[in-house]
GROMACS .gro file of C-alpha atoms in nm:
model
   74
    1UNK     CA    1 -15.536  -3.797  -3.118
    2UNK     CA    2 -15.241  -3.716  -2.894
    3UNK     CA    3 -15.448  -3.474  -2.685
    4UNK     CA    4 -15.710  -3.743  -2.621
    5UNK     CA    5 -15.442  -3.987  -2.513
    6UNK     CA    6 -15.282  -3.729  -2.282
    7UNK     CA    7 -15.625  -3.644  -2.140
    8UNK     CA    8 -15.701  -4.006  -2.055
    9UNK     CA    9 -15.354  -4.047  -1.909
   10UNK     CA   10 -15.414  -3.748  -1.679
   11UNK     CA   11 -15.753  -3.889  -1.571
   12UNK     CA   12 -15.587  -4.224  -1.498
   13UNK     CA   13 -15.313  -4.054  -1.294
   14UNK     CA   14 -15.573  -3.854  -1.102
   15UNK     CA   15 -15.767  -4.167  -1.010
   16UNK     CA   16 -15.455  -4.360  -0.904
   17UNK     CA   17 -15.318  -4.066  -0.703
   18UNK     CA   18 -15.649  -4.012  -0.526
   19UNK     CA   19 -15.675  -4.381  -0.439
   20UNK     CA   20 -15.323  -4.401  -0.302
   21UNK     CA   21 -15.357  -4.080  -0.106
   22UNK     CA   22 -15.684  -4.190   0.055
   23UNK     CA   23 -15.532  -4.530   0.135
   24UNK     CA   24 -15.237  -4.365   0.308
   25UNK     CA   25 -15.463  -4.131   0.504
   26UNK     CA   26 -15.678  -4.423   0.619
   27UNK     CA   27 -15.368  -4.626   0.709
   28UNK     CA   28 -15.223  -4.349   0.924
   29UNK     CA   29 -15.546  -4.245   1.098
   30UNK     CA   30 -15.701  -4.584   1.183
   31UNK     CA   31 -15.551  -4.730   1.496
   32UNK     CA   32 -15.440  -5.090   1.503
   33UNK     CA   33 -15.661  -5.340   1.683
   34UNK     CA   34 -15.377  -5.578   1.772
   35UNK     CA   35 -15.093  -5.482   2.001
   36UNK     CA   36 -14.750  -5.510   1.836
   37UNK     CA   37 -14.510  -5.788   1.931
   38UNK     CA   38 -14.200  -5.671   2.113
   39UNK     CA   39 -14.041  -5.998   2.220
   40UNK     CA   40 -14.061  -6.367   2.141
   41UNK     CA   41 -14.241  -6.424   2.470
   42UNK     CA   42 -14.521  -6.195   2.349
   43UNK     CA   43 -14.582  -6.426   2.053
   44UNK     CA   44 -14.569  -6.742   2.262
   45UNK     CA   45 -14.809  -6.593   2.516
   46UNK     CA   46 -15.090  -6.522   2.268
   47UNK     CA   47 -15.351  -6.794   2.250
   48UNK     CA   48 -15.480  -6.720   1.899
   49UNK     CA   49 -15.136  -6.752   1.734
   50UNK     CA   50 -14.991  -7.088   1.632
   51UNK     CA   51 -14.635  -7.211   1.595
   52UNK     CA   52 -14.532  -7.441   1.311
   53UNK     CA   53 -14.510  -7.483   0.936
   54UNK     CA   54 -14.780  -7.531   0.676
   55UNK     CA   55 -14.809  -7.894   0.565
   56UNK     CA   56 -14.851  -7.811   0.195
   57UNK     CA   57 -14.500  -7.662   0.179
   58UNK     CA   58 -14.321  -7.997   0.218
   59UNK     CA   59 -14.554  -8.218   0.009
   60UNK     CA   60 -14.316  -8.305  -0.275
   61UNK     CA   61 -13.978  -8.280  -0.104
   62UNK     CA   62 -13.932  -8.650  -0.017
   63UNK     CA   63 -14.043  -8.757  -0.364
   64UNK     CA   64 -13.796  -8.518  -0.527
   65UNK     CA   65 -13.506  -8.642  -0.312
   66UNK     CA   66 -13.570  -9.013  -0.374
   67UNK     CA   67 -13.597  -8.980  -0.754
   68UNK     CA   68 -13.257  -8.819  -0.807
   69UNK     CA   69 -12.999  -9.051  -0.963
   70UNK     CA   70 -12.698  -8.820  -0.933
   71UNK     CA   71 -12.567  -8.668  -0.612
   72UNK     CA   72 -12.597  -8.293  -0.571
   73UNK     CA   73 -12.217  -8.244  -0.571
   74UNK     CA   74 -11.987  -8.458  -0.791
   0.00000   0.00000   0.00000
């Protein structure tokens, strides 16, 4: 029973290792399609990038603040 378990573990490790190795090779050989940002002006100058915050992040903040009975520090 132990040999079967060790055998399956080795097959699992072989599959994971092969997948990670091929992913790393593909990551290092495929060139990026977007030029990297060097300065803040580079980000501002790109037309397909936006500046701001997602609206869903602040949905419940005002409700949470108004329902508190006790101050944060007392």
